[in-house]
CSV table of C-alpha atoms and ligand atoms in Angstrom, one decimal:
chain,number,residue,atom,x,y,z
A,28,MET,CA,74.2,109.6,139.3
A,29,ALA,CA,71.9,112.3,140.6
A,30,ASP,CA,68.5,111.0,141.8
A,31,ASN,CA,66.6,112.8,139.1
A,32,MET,CA,68.4,111.0,136.2
A,33,ASP,CA,70.3,114.2,135.2
A,34,PRO,CA,74.0,113.2,134.8
A,35,LYS,CA,76.7,114.8,136.8
A,36,TYR,CA,78.5,116.0,133.7
A,37,VAL,CA,78.0,117.0,130.1
A,38,TRP,CA,80.8,117.2,127.5
A,39,VAL,CA,81.0,120.6,125.7
A,40,ASP,CA,83.5,121.5,123.0
A,41,GLY,CA,86.2,119.3,124.5
A,42,LYS,CA,85.6,119.8,128.2
A,43,MET,CA,83.6,118.0,130.8
A,44,ARG,CA,81.2,120.5,132.4
A,45,PRO,CA,78.8,120.1,135.4
A,46,TRP,CA,75.2,119.5,134.2
A,47,ASN,CA,73.9,122.8,135.6
A,48,GLU,CA,76.7,124.9,134.0
A,49,ALA,CA,76.2,123.5,130.4
A,50,THR,CA,73.7,126.2,129.3
A,51,ILE,CA,73.1,128.3,126.2
A,52,HIS,CA,71.2,131.5,125.7
A,53,MET,CA,67.4,131.1,125.1
A,54,SER,CA,67.8,133.1,121.9
A,55,GLN,CA,69.6,130.1,120.4
A,56,VAL,CA,66.8,127.6,120.9
A,57,GLY,CA,65.3,127.9,117.4
A,58,THR,CA,68.5,128.6,115.3
A,59,GLY,CA,70.6,126.1,117.2
A,60,GLY,CA,67.9,123.4,116.9
A,61,VAL,CA,67.4,123.9,113.1
A,62,SER,CA,71.2,123.6,112.4
A,63,SER,CA,71.8,120.7,114.7
A,64,VAL,CA,72.8,117.1,113.7
A,65,PHE,CA,73.2,114.3,116.3
A,66,GLU,CA,73.8,110.7,117.0
A,67,GLY,CA,72.0,108.2,119.2
A,68,ILE,CA,74.3,105.6,120.7
A,69,ARG,CA,73.6,102.9,123.2
A,70,ALA,CA,75.9,101.5,125.9
A,71,TYR,CA,75.0,98.1,127.4
A,72,TRP,CA,75.7,96.9,130.9
A,73,ASN,CA,77.1,93.4,131.3
A,74,ALA,CA,76.1,92.6,134.9
A,75,ASP,CA,78.3,89.4,135.1
A,76,ARG,CA,81.4,91.3,134.1
A,77,LYS,CA,80.4,94.6,135.7
A,78,LYS,CA,81.3,96.3,132.4
A,79,LEU,CA,79.6,98.8,130.2
A,80,TYR,CA,80.1,98.5,126.4
A,81,VAL,CA,79.3,101.3,123.9
A,82,PHE,CA,78.0,99.7,120.7
A,83,ARG,CA,79.4,100.6,117.3
A,84,LEU,CA,81.0,103.9,118.6
A,85,ASP,CA,83.4,104.3,115.7
A,86,ALA,CA,80.6,103.9,113.1
A,87,HIS,CA,78.4,106.4,115.0
A,88,LEU,CA,81.2,109.0,115.1
A,89,GLU,CA,81.9,108.5,111.4
A,90,ARG,CA,78.2,109.1,110.6
A,91,PHE,CA,78.3,112.1,113.0
A,92,ALA,CA,81.2,113.6,111.0
A,93,GLN,CA,79.3,112.9,107.8
A,94,SER,CA,76.2,114.7,109.0
A,95,ILE,CA,78.4,117.7,110.0
A,96,ARG,CA,80.1,117.7,106.6
A,97,LEU,CA,76.8,117.4,104.7
A,98,MET,CA,75.4,120.4,106.6
A,99,ARG,CA,78.6,122.3,105.6
A,100,MET,CA,79.7,122.9,109.2
A,101,THR,CA,83.4,122.8,110.2
A,102,GLN,CA,84.3,120.1,112.7
A,103,LYS,CA,87.2,121.4,114.7
A,104,THR,CA,87.3,118.5,117.2
A,105,SER,CA,88.6,115.2,115.8
A,106,ASN,CA,86.6,112.0,116.1
A,107,ALA,CA,89.5,110.6,118.2
A,108,GLU,CA,89.0,113.5,120.6
A,109,ILE,CA,85.3,113.1,120.7
A,110,LYS,CA,85.7,109.3,121.3
A,111,ARG,CA,88.0,109.9,124.2
A,112,GLY,CA,85.8,112.6,125.7
A,113,LEU,CA,82.7,110.4,125.3
A,114,VAL,CA,84.2,107.5,127.1
A,115,GLU,CA,85.5,109.7,129.9
A,116,LEU,CA,82.1,111.3,130.2
A,117,VAL,CA,80.3,108.0,130.5
A,118,ARG,CA,82.8,106.9,133.1
A,119,ALA,CA,82.5,110.1,135.1
A,120,ASN,CA,78.7,109.8,135.1
A,121,GLU,CA,79.2,106.4,136.8
A,122,TYR,CA,76.6,104.4,134.9
A,123,LYS,CA,76.1,100.8,135.9
A,124,GLU,CA,73.1,100.3,133.7
A,125,ASP,CA,72.1,100.5,130.0
A,126,THR,CA,72.8,104.1,128.9
A,127,TYR,CA,71.9,106.3,125.9
A,128,ILE,CA,74.6,108.7,124.6
A,129,ARG,CA,73.7,111.7,122.4
A,130,PRO,CA,76.4,113.7,120.7
A,131,LEU,CA,75.0,116.9,119.1
A,132,ALA,CA,76.6,119.4,116.8
A,133,PHE,CA,75.1,122.8,116.1
A,134,ILE,CA,75.8,126.4,115.0
A,135,GLU,CA,75.5,129.2,117.5
A,136,SER,CA,74.1,131.9,115.3
A,137,ALA,CA,71.4,134.5,115.2
A,138,LEU,CA,70.4,133.3,111.8
A,139,PHE,CA,68.4,130.3,110.6
A,140,GLY,CA,70.5,128.1,108.4
A,141,SER,CA,74.2,128.2,108.4
A,142,ALA,CA,76.9,129.9,106.5
A,143,PRO,CA,79.7,127.7,104.8
A,144,GLY,CA,82.5,127.1,107.2
A,145,ASP,CA,80.5,127.6,110.4
A,146,VAL,CA,82.3,125.9,113.3
A,147,ALA,CA,80.1,123.3,114.9
A,148,ARG,CA,79.8,123.4,118.7
A,149,ILE,CA,79.7,119.9,120.0
A,150,VAL,CA,77.9,118.6,123.1
A,151,ILE,CA,77.6,115.1,124.5
A,152,ASN,CA,74.8,114.2,126.8
A,153,THR,CA,74.0,110.9,128.5
A,154,THR,CA,71.0,109.3,130.2
A,155,PRO,CA,70.0,105.9,131.5
A,156,TRP,CA,67.8,103.9,129.0
A,157,ALA,CA,67.1,100.3,129.6
A,158,SER,CA,67.2,97.9,126.7
A,159,ARG,CA,64.0,96.2,125.6
A,160,LEU,CA,65.6,93.3,123.9
A,161,LYS,CA,64.0,90.0,124.8
A,162,SER,CA,61.2,91.9,126.7
A,163,GLY,CA,58.5,90.5,124.4
A,164,LYS,CA,57.7,94.0,123.1
A,165,VAL,CA,55.9,94.0,119.7
A,166,ASN,CA,54.5,96.8,117.5
A,167,HIS,CA,51.3,97.2,115.5
A,168,ALA,CA,52.2,99.5,112.6
A,169,CYS,CA,50.4,101.5,109.9
A,170,VAL,CA,51.5,102.9,106.6
A,171,SER,CA,51.6,106.7,107.3
A,172,SER,CA,49.7,109.2,105.3
A,173,TRP,CA,52.8,111.3,105.5
A,174,SER,CA,55.6,110.7,102.9
A,175,ARG,CA,59.3,110.3,103.9
A,176,ILE,CA,61.4,113.4,103.3
A,177,ALA,CA,63.4,113.1,100.1
A,178,ASP,CA,67.2,113.4,99.5
A,179,ASN,CA,66.8,116.6,97.5
A,180,VAL,CA,64.5,118.2,100.1
A,181,MET,CA,65.8,117.3,103.6
A,182,PRO,CA,68.2,114.4,103.2
A,183,PRO,CA,67.3,111.5,105.6
A,184,ARG,CA,71.0,110.4,105.2
A,185,VAL,CA,71.8,113.4,107.5
A,186,LYS,CA,70.9,112.7,111.1
A,187,ALA,CA,69.5,116.2,111.4
A,188,SER,CA,67.2,117.2,114.3
A,189,ALA,CA,65.0,119.0,111.8
A,190,ASN,CA,64.3,115.8,110.0
A,191,TYR,CA,62.4,114.6,113.0
A,192,LEU,CA,59.6,116.9,112.3
A,193,ASN,CA,58.6,114.5,109.6
A,194,SER,CA,59.0,111.6,112.1
A,195,ARG,CA,56.9,113.4,114.7
A,196,LEU,CA,54.0,114.0,112.3
A,197,ALA,CA,54.0,110.3,111.3
A,198,SER,CA,54.4,109.0,114.9
A,199,GLU,CA,51.7,111.3,116.3
A,200,GLU,CA,49.2,110.3,113.6
A,201,ALA,CA,50.0,106.6,114.1
A,202,ARG,CA,49.4,106.8,117.9
A,203,ARG,CA,46.3,108.9,117.4
A,204,ASN,CA,44.9,106.1,115.2
A,205,GLY,CA,45.7,103.4,117.8
A,206,TYR,CA,49.0,102.1,116.3
A,207,ASP,CA,52.4,101.8,118.0
A,208,SER,CA,54.4,103.0,115.0
A,209,ALA,CA,54.3,104.3,111.4
A,210,LEU,CA,56.0,103.1,108.2
A,211,PHE,CA,56.8,105.8,105.6
A,212,LEU,CA,56.5,105.5,101.9
A,213,ASN,CA,59.0,107.6,100.0
A,214,SER,CA,58.2,110.2,97.3
A,215,ASN,CA,58.2,107.3,94.7
A,216,GLY,CA,55.6,105.4,96.7
A,217,LYS,CA,58.0,102.7,97.8
A,218,VAL,CA,58.5,101.6,101.4
A,219,SER,CA,61.2,103.7,103.2
A,220,GLU,CA,61.6,103.4,107.0
A,221,GLY,CA,59.9,104.2,110.2
A,222,PRO,CA,60.1,107.6,112.1
A,223,GLY,CA,63.1,106.5,114.1
A,224,ALA,CA,64.2,103.1,112.8
A,225,CYS,CA,64.8,101.0,109.6
A,226,LEU,CA,62.6,98.2,108.4
A,227,MET,CA,63.3,94.6,107.5
A,228,ILE,CA,60.8,92.0,106.3
A,229,VAL,CA,61.1,88.2,105.7
A,230,ARG,CA,59.8,86.7,102.5
A,231,ALA,CA,60.5,83.1,101.5
A,232,GLY,CA,63.2,82.8,104.2
A,233,LYS,CA,65.1,85.9,102.9
A,234,LEU,CA,65.5,89.1,104.7
A,235,ILE,CA,64.5,92.1,102.6
A,236,THR,CA,65.2,95.8,103.5
A,237,PRO,CA,64.8,99.0,101.5
A,238,SER,CA,68.0,100.1,99.8
A,239,VAL,CA,70.0,103.1,101.1
A,240,THR,CA,68.6,105.2,98.2
A,241,SER,CA,65.0,104.6,99.5
A,242,GLY,CA,65.0,107.8,101.7
A,243,ILE,CA,66.4,106.2,104.8
A,244,LEU,CA,68.9,107.1,107.4
A,245,GLU,CA,71.9,104.8,106.7
A,246,SER,CA,71.3,102.9,109.9
A,247,ILE,CA,74.2,101.3,111.7
A,248,THR,CA,71.9,98.6,113.2
A,249,ARG,CA,70.7,97.8,109.7
A,250,GLU,CA,74.3,97.5,108.5
A,251,THR,CA,75.2,95.4,111.6
A,252,LEU,CA,72.3,93.0,111.1
A,253,ILE,CA,73.1,92.6,107.3
A,254,GLU,CA,76.6,91.6,108.3
A,255,LEU,CA,75.5,89.2,111.0
A,256,CYS,CA,72.9,87.6,108.8
A,257,ARG,CA,75.2,87.1,105.9
A,258,ASN,CA,78.4,86.1,107.8
A,259,VAL,CA,77.1,84.5,111.0
A,260,LEU,CA,73.5,83.3,110.7
A,261,GLY,CA,73.7,82.3,107.0
A,262,ILE,CA,70.5,84.2,106.2
A,263,GLU,CA,70.3,85.8,102.7
A,264,VAL,CA,69.7,89.6,102.8
A,265,VAL,CA,68.4,91.6,99.8
A,266,GLU,CA,68.6,95.4,99.8
A,267,ARG,CA,66.2,96.7,97.2
A,268,GLU,CA,63.1,98.8,96.5
A,269,MET,CA,60.1,97.5,98.5
A,270,ASP,CA,56.5,97.7,97.5
A,271,ARG,CA,53.8,98.6,100.1
A,272,THR,CA,51.9,95.4,99.4
A,273,GLU,CA,54.9,93.4,100.4
A,274,LEU,CA,54.2,94.5,103.9
A,275,TYR,CA,50.9,92.7,103.7
A,276,VAL,CA,52.3,89.4,102.5
A,277,ALA,CA,55.5,89.2,104.6
A,278,GLN,CA,56.0,86.3,106.9
A,279,GLU,CA,57.9,88.5,109.4
A,280,ALA,CA,58.7,92.1,109.9
A,281,PHE,CA,60.7,94.2,112.4
A,282,MET,CA,62.1,97.6,113.0
A,283,CYS,CA,65.8,97.9,113.7
A,284,GLY,CA,67.7,100.9,115.1
A,285,THR,CA,69.8,101.9,118.1
A,286,GLY,CA,66.8,103.0,120.0
A,287,ALA,CA,64.3,100.5,118.6
A,288,GLU,CA,66.9,97.7,118.8
A,289,ILE,CA,64.9,94.8,117.2
A,290,THR,CA,61.2,95.5,117.5
A,291,PRO,CA,58.9,92.9,115.8
A,292,ILE,CA,56.0,94.3,113.8
A,293,VAL,CA,53.1,91.9,114.2
A,294,SER,CA,50.5,93.7,112.1
A,295,VAL,CA,50.5,96.4,109.4
A,296,ASP,CA,47.3,98.3,108.8
A,297,ARG,CA,45.5,95.7,111.0
A,298,LEU,CA,46.6,92.8,108.8
A,299,PRO,CA,48.6,90.3,110.9
A,300,VAL,CA,52.2,89.8,109.7
A,301,GLY,CA,52.7,86.0,109.4
A,302,THR,CA,51.2,84.3,112.5
A,303,GLY,CA,50.7,87.7,114.2
A,304,GLU,CA,53.6,87.0,116.6
A,305,MET,CA,57.4,87.5,116.6
A,306,GLY,CA,58.7,85.1,113.9
A,307,PRO,CA,61.5,82.6,114.2
A,308,ILE,CA,64.1,84.5,112.0
A,309,THR,CA,63.4,87.7,114.0
A,310,LYS,CA,63.9,85.7,117.2
A,311,ARG,CA,67.3,84.4,116.0
A,312,ILE,CA,68.4,87.9,115.0
A,313,GLU,CA,67.3,89.4,118.3
A,314,SER,CA,69.1,86.7,120.3
A,315,ILE,CA,72.5,87.2,118.6
A,316,TYR,CA,72.1,91.0,118.7
A,317,HIS,CA,71.4,90.9,122.4
A,318,ASP,CA,74.4,88.7,123.2
A,319,LEU,CA,76.7,90.8,121.0
A,320,VAL,CA,75.8,94.2,122.3
A,321,ARG,CA,76.2,93.1,125.9
A,322,GLY,CA,79.4,91.3,125.2
A,323,ILE,CA,78.0,87.9,126.2
A,324,ASP,CA,79.0,86.7,122.8
A,325,PRO,CA,82.7,87.5,122.3
A,326,GLN,CA,82.4,87.8,118.5
A,327,CYS,CA,83.0,91.1,116.8
A,328,PRO,CA,85.0,92.7,119.7
A,329,GLU,CA,85.7,95.7,117.4
A,330,TRP,CA,82.0,96.7,117.7
A,331,ARG,CA,82.2,97.2,121.5
A,332,THR,CA,84.1,100.0,123.3
A,333,GLU,CA,84.6,99.2,126.9
A,334,VAL,CA,84.1,102.2,129.3
B,413,PLP,C1,64.9,107.9,111.0
B,413,PLP,C2,65.8,106.8,111.5
B,413,PLP,N1,66.1,105.7,110.8
B,413,PLP,C3,66.9,104.7,111.2
B,413,PLP,C4,67.4,104.8,112.4
B,413,PLP,C5,68.3,103.7,112.9
B,413,PLP,O1,69.7,104.1,112.8
B,413,PLP,P1,70.8,103.4,113.7
B,413,PLP,O2,70.7,102.0,113.5
B,413,PLP,O3,72.1,104.0,113.2
B,413,PLP,O4,70.5,103.9,115.1
B,413,PLP,C6,67.2,105.9,113.3
B,413,PLP,C7,67.8,106.0,114.6
B,413,PLP,O5,68.0,105.2,115.4
B,413,PLP,C8,66.4,106.9,112.8
B,413,PLP,O6,66.1,108.0,113.6
């Protein structure tokens, strides 16, 4: 690792390239950015075993391919090749700490938008990013005055860089008003998700989360937690429309996502959620998630790719 956190290598269209050589012409900044779709993947360092585990890599690469397809780009590099390249890259960058991995696909073009059949260029970048699981971090949230983008406008199901304009507006507003994070309502006035994570609440001992047709990114963490709650923890999970006022009467609430991991929401619009602290169900979920992602708990080995 270089001192300044820049990795030694970046993976570009099938080849590992030194960081300083992985460049693109400045004229591509706008058009490349608008066309781009990406993934955010975490790898967790297990200090006892001295091993790095990439979490849910196959699921992330499947969603990456889905985003490329939905944007009508052509993916010339197979997911198997990307997976091999990604593991080689992380290994070559010699991480011995929690790491964030970002595959990105974009069109190199002078035009905004893309023509059908455009071949996606694919880049993978890596950076250290320490987990905040079990750190005691909590969030105070507000319901945003911005609505979540809709499936027939800018589909949140696509992990498109351009969608994060909507996220940025909501996050900036939340912080300006003294909150840590925002919660979006969708165009039907129902609760959707946060700017960069999905939402789960607890009511009467059940976990409730907005359905995948609520204007959310189909989160891999959300799917992981649903499976763990149902099959391992014995907690009932309901996926359905969620009213705004349910946020004000929930016993517990938390954001979930690769970046957010499990982040308890302890107030919404200044009303405490439950006791105003991380709740017991959230704690159980955080604990099992922490142990699984780091490979401390040997269950679900198919979710961890060893580097
Ligand atoms: C808008 C949005 N929703 C949800 C998520 C969570 O998705 P995942 O669990 O696949 O990381 C993310 C990214 O982390 C996101 O950017």
